[in-house]
Every structure is written in structure tokens, then in C-alpha cells.
Amino acid sequence: MLNRTSLLAAPALAAALLFSAPAAQAQISTPAASPKSTVTQRVGLTDITITYSRPSLKGRQAFGTLVPFGKRWRTGANQTTSIKFSDDVTVEGKKIPAGEYGIYTIPNKTEWLVVFNKSTKQGADVDGFKDDQDVARVSVKPYKLGNKVETFTIGFSDITPATANVDMMWELTGAKFKVTSEVEPKVMAQIDEKVIKNASPSANDLAAAAVYYYDNDKDLKQALAWMQKANATDPKFWNVHTEAKIRLKMKDYKGTVASAEQSKKLALDAKNADYVKMNEDLIVEAKKTGKL
């Protein structure tokens, strides 16, 4: 039989149990030994995202010990490293459709095999891995790094308007593969839609199309026509400078000087010393080359 003291204590005990239960169940959060990392790079018009976990050496040897030679590696710690392409790409000559894939590697002393697999959750063990899910396999040569990398690192290097290298680096070893984005068809489709077939293209679209033609050695007469049209309605010092460069490439030296002088004046008004200097250099080059 409960006495008065027990009855009074019961609600307090229940409340204590109620509020202490979540605290007892909560887990302690500590820093991960191999923290998760995500790196993203736009290559051309394609976004590439890599998610991986980063183990550290901590006095150990990486390749040949922590990562045995000749065996499949998930290219990181904890779980398989994943790579996501927003558009179709080419990796070391192999076409890979847009999508997300697991990156598995088989390191050796003189060659690495890089495997792109449809699954990001297969693990790296031989028994559980499904080769029929591979979308591409490429071989790359490892190289020696100039400085020791304590924590496994994946990054991007040698970026151009259409390509980039994906670098995998740990200890004194690096390996990389080249990703190529399909830029030309996409840009040309936009130019066709927004400039060629558009009765009233904007000055920005006209200038962008002209710059693309100039940068990629396409029809310079067409590039000049587009840039002139853009500058006629909305002259910007950077666009007028590009018009001068197009004229120089076409060996129109007098036109180059005239456009560069106009761009220089606009740059002076905008207090942009860099473009003032670039235009002055362009004028000197045009006068010297054209013997003006």
C-alpha cells in the first residue's frame, strides 16, 4: 500500500525519468577519423561533383600497405567515392552518360585502373562487386608528388574551357584522369537560337557569340558583325576592346587602332586602368605590325 510520501514522490520520479531518457539515448558526437568532403567544379557547361571521405597517414604508409597494390579500393575511406556529371562527358577517351557513379581504383606501382560503376554502394570487396555495372574503365599512370600529402585529397587541375584533370593525391603518389565536356554543340545551339534565328538578339548575346567565334577561330567576319551590332546599341569598353582584337586578327590595322582608341576612352571614363593599358598595347601592336 502506498503512503502519502510515496504518492508525492511518484510524479517527481516520473518527470525525472521522462526528461532523462532522451539524454541517456543521445550519442556523443566526435570528429570523424576520415572526414567527408565534397568538391564541385564546372568544366565547360558541365558540373562535376565528387563526394569522398579523407583518410590520413598518421605515420603509416599509404600505397602497398594501407591500400594494397593490385586490389580494388573504394578511393577513400568509410564508403565508396562518388562522382556526378550533370551532362554526358568523356573520360580518357571513354564516353560516360550524365549521372552519378562510384569511383573504384586498383592502384599498382606503374599503373592505376580507374573504374566508373553504376553503384555507389557496392563496397570494394571482390565478392560483393558487380563488374557488369561498370560504365567505363581507364588506365592512368601514377606520378611522384613534389611534397608529401598527409590527408588523401581529390581535386581539379589544368582547367580549360572544355577539360579538366581529376587529381587523386596521397603521401607522395598522385594519379589523375582527364574529363572532357561537350561544349561546342551546346554553345552553337544557343547561338543558333538566341542570335542567328532571333530577330532581335540582345547586345549581351551578340557579344557572347562574337567572343566565342573569336576565341575558337571561327568566322571572323561574322564575329565582327555581331560585335559591331552589340557595340552600336550598348558600347562597353570590354566589348569594344574585343572588336579591336577581332580586327587585328583580320589584319585590319587601322580599324584595330580606331576601336582600341574608343575602348581606351571608355575605360578611362570607367577608371579601369587594366583596359587602358591593354588598349595602349593593342594600338602599339597594330601600328607596328601594320606599319602605320
Coordinates of C-alpha atoms in Angstrom, one line a residue:
M1 CA 0.0 0.0 0.0
L2 CA 1.4 3.4 -1.0
N3 CA 1.8 6.0 1.8
R4 CA 1.5 9.8 1.4
T5 CA 5.2 10.2 0.8
S6 CA 5.2 7.6 -2.0
L7 CA 2.3 9.3 -3.7
L8 CA 4.0 12.7 -3.6
A9 CA 7.3 11.3 -4.9
A10 CA 5.8 9.4 -7.8
P11 CA 5.1 12.4 -10.1
A12 CA 8.6 13.7 -9.5
L13 CA 10.2 10.4 -10.3
A14 CA 8.2 10.0 -13.5
A15 CA 9.2 13.5 -14.6
A16 CA 12.8 12.7 -13.9
L17 CA 12.6 9.6 -15.9
L18 CA 10.8 11.4 -18.7
F19 CA 13.4 14.1 -19.1
S20 CA 16.4 12.0 -18.5
A21 CA 15.5 9.3 -21.2
P22 CA 16.5 11.4 -24.3
A23 CA 19.8 12.4 -22.6
A24 CA 20.6 8.8 -21.9
Q25 CA 19.8 7.8 -25.5
A26 CA 21.7 10.6 -27.2
Q27 CA 25.0 9.7 -28.8
I28 CA 28.2 11.6 -28.3
S29 CA 29.5 13.3 -31.4
T30 CA 33.2 13.2 -32.1
P31 CA 35.3 14.3 -35.1
A32 CA 35.5 11.6 -37.8
A33 CA 38.8 10.0 -38.4
S34 CA 38.3 10.3 -42.2
P35 CA 36.0 13.4 -42.6
K36 CA 33.6 13.6 -45.6
S37 CA 34.3 16.1 -48.3
T38 CA 32.6 17.3 -51.4
V39 CA 34.3 19.2 -54.3
T40 CA 32.5 20.6 -57.3
Q41 CA 33.9 22.1 -60.5
R42 CA 32.2 23.4 -63.6
V43 CA 34.0 22.2 -66.7
G44 CA 32.7 23.9 -69.8
L45 CA 29.0 23.8 -69.2
T46 CA 29.1 20.6 -67.1
D47 CA 29.1 20.4 -63.3
I48 CA 31.2 17.7 -61.8
T49 CA 30.7 16.8 -58.1
I50 CA 32.9 14.4 -56.2
T51 CA 32.0 13.2 -52.6
Y52 CA 34.6 11.2 -50.7
S53 CA 36.0 10.5 -47.2
R54 CA 39.6 11.6 -46.5
P55 CA 41.8 9.2 -44.5
S56 CA 45.2 10.5 -43.1
L57 CA 48.5 8.7 -43.0
K58 CA 49.2 9.2 -39.2
G59 CA 52.7 7.8 -39.6
R60 CA 51.6 4.9 -41.8
Q61 CA 52.4 4.1 -45.5
A62 CA 49.6 4.6 -48.0
F63 CA 50.1 2.5 -51.2
G64 CA 51.3 -1.0 -50.8
T65 CA 50.3 -1.1 -47.1
L66 CA 47.1 0.7 -46.2
V67 CA 46.0 0.4 -49.8
P68 CA 47.4 -2.9 -51.2
F69 CA 48.6 -3.0 -54.7
G70 CA 46.5 -4.9 -57.2
K71 CA 43.3 -4.8 -55.1
R72 CA 40.2 -2.8 -55.6
W73 CA 40.0 0.3 -53.5
R74 CA 36.9 2.5 -52.8
T75 CA 39.2 5.5 -53.4
G76 CA 38.8 6.9 -49.9
A77 CA 37.6 5.7 -46.6
N78 CA 34.3 4.7 -45.0
Q79 CA 32.3 4.4 -48.2
T80 CA 32.7 4.4 -52.0
T81 CA 33.8 7.7 -53.5
S82 CA 31.1 9.0 -55.9
I83 CA 31.3 11.3 -58.9
K84 CA 28.3 13.0 -60.5
F85 CA 28.2 14.5 -64.1
S86 CA 25.4 16.9 -64.9
D87 CA 25.9 16.2 -68.7
D88 CA 27.5 13.5 -70.8
V89 CA 31.3 13.6 -70.7
T90 CA 34.3 11.8 -72.0
V91 CA 36.9 10.4 -69.5
E92 CA 40.3 9.5 -71.1
G93 CA 38.5 8.8 -74.4
K94 CA 35.7 6.8 -72.9
K95 CA 32.1 8.2 -73.1
I96 CA 30.2 8.3 -69.8
P97 CA 26.5 9.4 -69.7
A98 CA 25.3 12.0 -67.3
G99 CA 24.6 10.6 -63.8
E100 CA 26.2 9.5 -60.6
Y101 CA 28.8 6.8 -60.3
G102 CA 31.1 5.1 -57.9
I103 CA 34.9 5.6 -58.5
Y104 CA 36.8 2.4 -57.7
T105 CA 40.5 2.2 -58.3
I106 CA 43.1 -0.6 -58.5
P107 CA 46.4 1.0 -57.7
N108 CA 49.7 -0.6 -58.8
K109 CA 53.3 0.8 -58.9
T110 CA 53.3 1.6 -62.6
E111 CA 49.6 1.8 -63.5
W112 CA 46.2 2.6 -61.9
L113 CA 42.9 1.2 -63.2
V114 CA 40.1 3.7 -62.6
V115 CA 36.6 2.1 -62.7
F116 CA 33.3 4.0 -63.0
N117 CA 30.5 1.8 -61.8
K118 CA 26.7 2.5 -61.7
S119 CA 26.6 1.6 -58.0
T120 CA 28.0 3.8 -55.3
K121 CA 27.2 1.3 -52.5
Q122 CA 28.8 -2.0 -53.7
G123 CA 31.8 -1.7 -51.5
A124 CA 35.3 -2.6 -52.7
D125 CA 35.4 -6.3 -51.7
V126 CA 35.8 -8.7 -54.6
D127 CA 32.9 -10.9 -53.7
G128 CA 30.3 -8.1 -53.5
F129 CA 31.5 -6.1 -56.5
K130 CA 29.5 -6.4 -59.7
D131 CA 31.6 -5.9 -62.8
D132 CA 28.5 -5.8 -65.1
Q133 CA 27.6 -2.5 -63.5
D134 CA 30.8 -0.8 -64.9
V135 CA 30.2 2.0 -67.4
A136 CA 33.9 2.7 -68.1
R137 CA 37.4 1.6 -67.1
V138 CA 40.5 3.7 -67.8
S139 CA 44.2 3.1 -67.1
V140 CA 46.4 6.0 -65.9
K141 CA 50.0 6.3 -64.9
P142 CA 50.8 7.3 -61.3
Y143 CA 53.3 10.0 -60.7
K144 CA 55.5 11.2 -57.8
L145 CA 54.4 14.3 -55.9
G146 CA 56.9 17.0 -55.0
N147 CA 55.5 17.3 -51.5
K148 CA 54.0 14.8 -49.1
V149 CA 50.2 14.9 -48.8
E150 CA 49.2 13.8 -45.3
T151 CA 45.4 13.5 -46.0
F152 CA 44.0 11.8 -49.1
T153 CA 42.9 14.6 -51.5
I154 CA 40.9 14.7 -54.7
G155 CA 40.8 18.0 -56.7
F156 CA 40.7 19.5 -60.1
S157 CA 43.6 20.9 -62.1
D158 CA 44.6 22.1 -65.6
I159 CA 41.1 23.5 -66.2
T160 CA 40.3 24.7 -69.8
P161 CA 37.0 25.8 -71.3
A162 CA 36.2 22.2 -72.1
T163 CA 38.5 19.9 -70.0
A164 CA 39.9 19.3 -66.5
N165 CA 42.0 16.8 -64.7
V166 CA 40.7 15.0 -61.6
D167 CA 43.7 14.5 -59.3
M168 CA 43.9 11.8 -56.6
M169 CA 46.8 12.5 -54.2
W170 CA 48.1 10.8 -51.1
E171 CA 51.6 10.6 -49.5
L172 CA 54.0 11.0 -52.4
T173 CA 51.8 9.5 -55.1
G174 CA 49.4 11.1 -57.5
A175 CA 47.1 9.8 -60.2
K176 CA 44.8 11.7 -62.5
F177 CA 42.3 11.3 -65.2
K178 CA 41.1 13.8 -67.8
V179 CA 37.4 14.8 -68.2
T180 CA 36.2 16.4 -71.4
S181 CA 32.9 18.2 -71.5
E182 CA 30.9 18.5 -74.8
V183 CA 30.9 22.3 -75.1
E184 CA 30.7 23.0 -78.8
P185 CA 27.3 21.5 -79.7
K186 CA 25.7 23.2 -76.7
V187 CA 27.1 26.7 -77.3
M188 CA 26.4 26.5 -81.1
A189 CA 22.8 25.5 -80.3
Q190 CA 22.4 28.6 -78.1
I191 CA 23.9 30.9 -80.7
D192 CA 21.6 29.5 -83.3
E193 CA 18.6 30.0 -81.1
K194 CA 19.4 33.3 -79.4
V195 CA 21.4 35.1 -82.2
I196 CA 21.0 33.6 -85.7
K197 CA 17.3 32.7 -85.5
N198 CA 16.4 35.6 -83.2
A199 CA 15.1 38.7 -85.0
S200 CA 16.1 40.9 -82.1
P201 CA 19.1 39.4 -80.2
S202 CA 20.3 41.2 -77.1
A203 CA 23.6 43.1 -77.1
N204 CA 24.9 40.6 -74.5
D205 CA 24.1 37.6 -76.6
L206 CA 25.6 39.2 -79.7
A207 CA 28.8 40.0 -77.8
A208 CA 29.0 36.5 -76.3
A209 CA 28.5 34.9 -79.7
A210 CA 31.2 37.1 -81.2
V211 CA 33.7 36.3 -78.4
Y212 CA 33.1 32.5 -78.8
Y213 CA 33.7 32.8 -82.5
Y214 CA 36.9 34.8 -81.9
D215 CA 38.2 32.5 -79.2
N216 CA 37.6 29.4 -81.3
D217 CA 38.9 30.6 -84.6
K218 CA 35.5 30.6 -86.4
D219 CA 34.1 33.0 -89.0
L220 CA 35.8 36.3 -88.0
K221 CA 33.7 38.4 -90.4
Q222 CA 30.6 37.1 -88.6
A223 CA 32.2 37.7 -85.2
L224 CA 32.9 41.3 -86.2
A225 CA 29.4 41.9 -87.5
W226 CA 27.9 40.6 -84.2
M227 CA 30.3 42.7 -82.1
Q228 CA 29.7 45.8 -84.1
K229 CA 25.9 45.4 -83.7
A230 CA 26.3 44.9 -80.0
N231 CA 28.6 48.0 -79.7
A232 CA 26.3 50.1 -81.8
T233 CA 23.5 49.9 -79.2
D234 CA 25.4 49.4 -76.0
P235 CA 29.1 50.1 -76.2
K236 CA 31.1 48.6 -73.3
F237 CA 34.8 49.1 -73.1
W238 CA 35.5 45.4 -72.8
N239 CA 33.3 44.6 -75.9
V240 CA 34.9 47.4 -77.9
H241 CA 38.3 46.1 -76.9
T242 CA 37.2 42.6 -78.3
E243 CA 36.2 44.3 -81.5
A244 CA 39.7 45.7 -81.8
K245 CA 41.2 42.3 -81.2
I246 CA 38.9 40.8 -83.9
R247 CA 40.0 43.5 -86.3
L248 CA 43.7 42.8 -85.5
K249 CA 43.2 39.1 -86.2
M250 CA 41.6 40.1 -89.5
K251 CA 44.7 42.3 -90.2
D252 CA 42.5 45.4 -90.3
Y253 CA 45.2 47.5 -88.6
K254 CA 43.5 50.9 -89.0
G255 CA 40.2 49.5 -87.7
T256 CA 42.1 48.0 -84.8
V257 CA 43.6 51.4 -83.8
A258 CA 40.2 53.1 -84.1
S259 CA 38.4 50.5 -81.9
A260 CA 41.2 50.4 -79.4
E261 CA 41.2 54.2 -79.1
Q262 CA 37.4 54.1 -78.5
S263 CA 37.8 51.4 -75.9
K264 CA 40.6 53.3 -74.2
K265 CA 38.4 56.4 -73.8
L266 CA 35.5 54.3 -72.4
A267 CA 37.9 52.6 -70.0
L268 CA 39.3 56.0 -68.9
D269 CA 35.8 57.2 -68.2
A270 CA 35.2 54.0 -66.2
K271 CA 38.5 54.4 -64.4
N272 CA 39.6 50.9 -65.4
A273 CA 43.4 51.1 -65.7
D274 CA 43.8 47.5 -66.8
Y275 CA 41.8 48.0 -70.0
V276 CA 43.5 51.4 -70.6
K277 CA 46.9 49.5 -70.6
M278 CA 45.6 46.6 -72.8
N279 CA 44.2 49.1 -75.4
E280 CA 47.5 51.0 -75.4
D281 CA 49.4 47.8 -76.0
L282 CA 47.0 46.8 -78.8
I283 CA 47.5 50.1 -80.5
V284 CA 51.2 49.8 -80.4
E285 CA 51.0 46.2 -81.8
A286 CA 48.6 47.3 -84.6
K287 CA 50.8 50.2 -85.6
K288 CA 54.0 48.2 -85.6
T289 CA 52.5 45.2 -87.5
G290 CA 50.6 47.3 -89.9
K291 CA 53.4 49.8 -90.3
L292 CA 51.1 52.7 -89.7

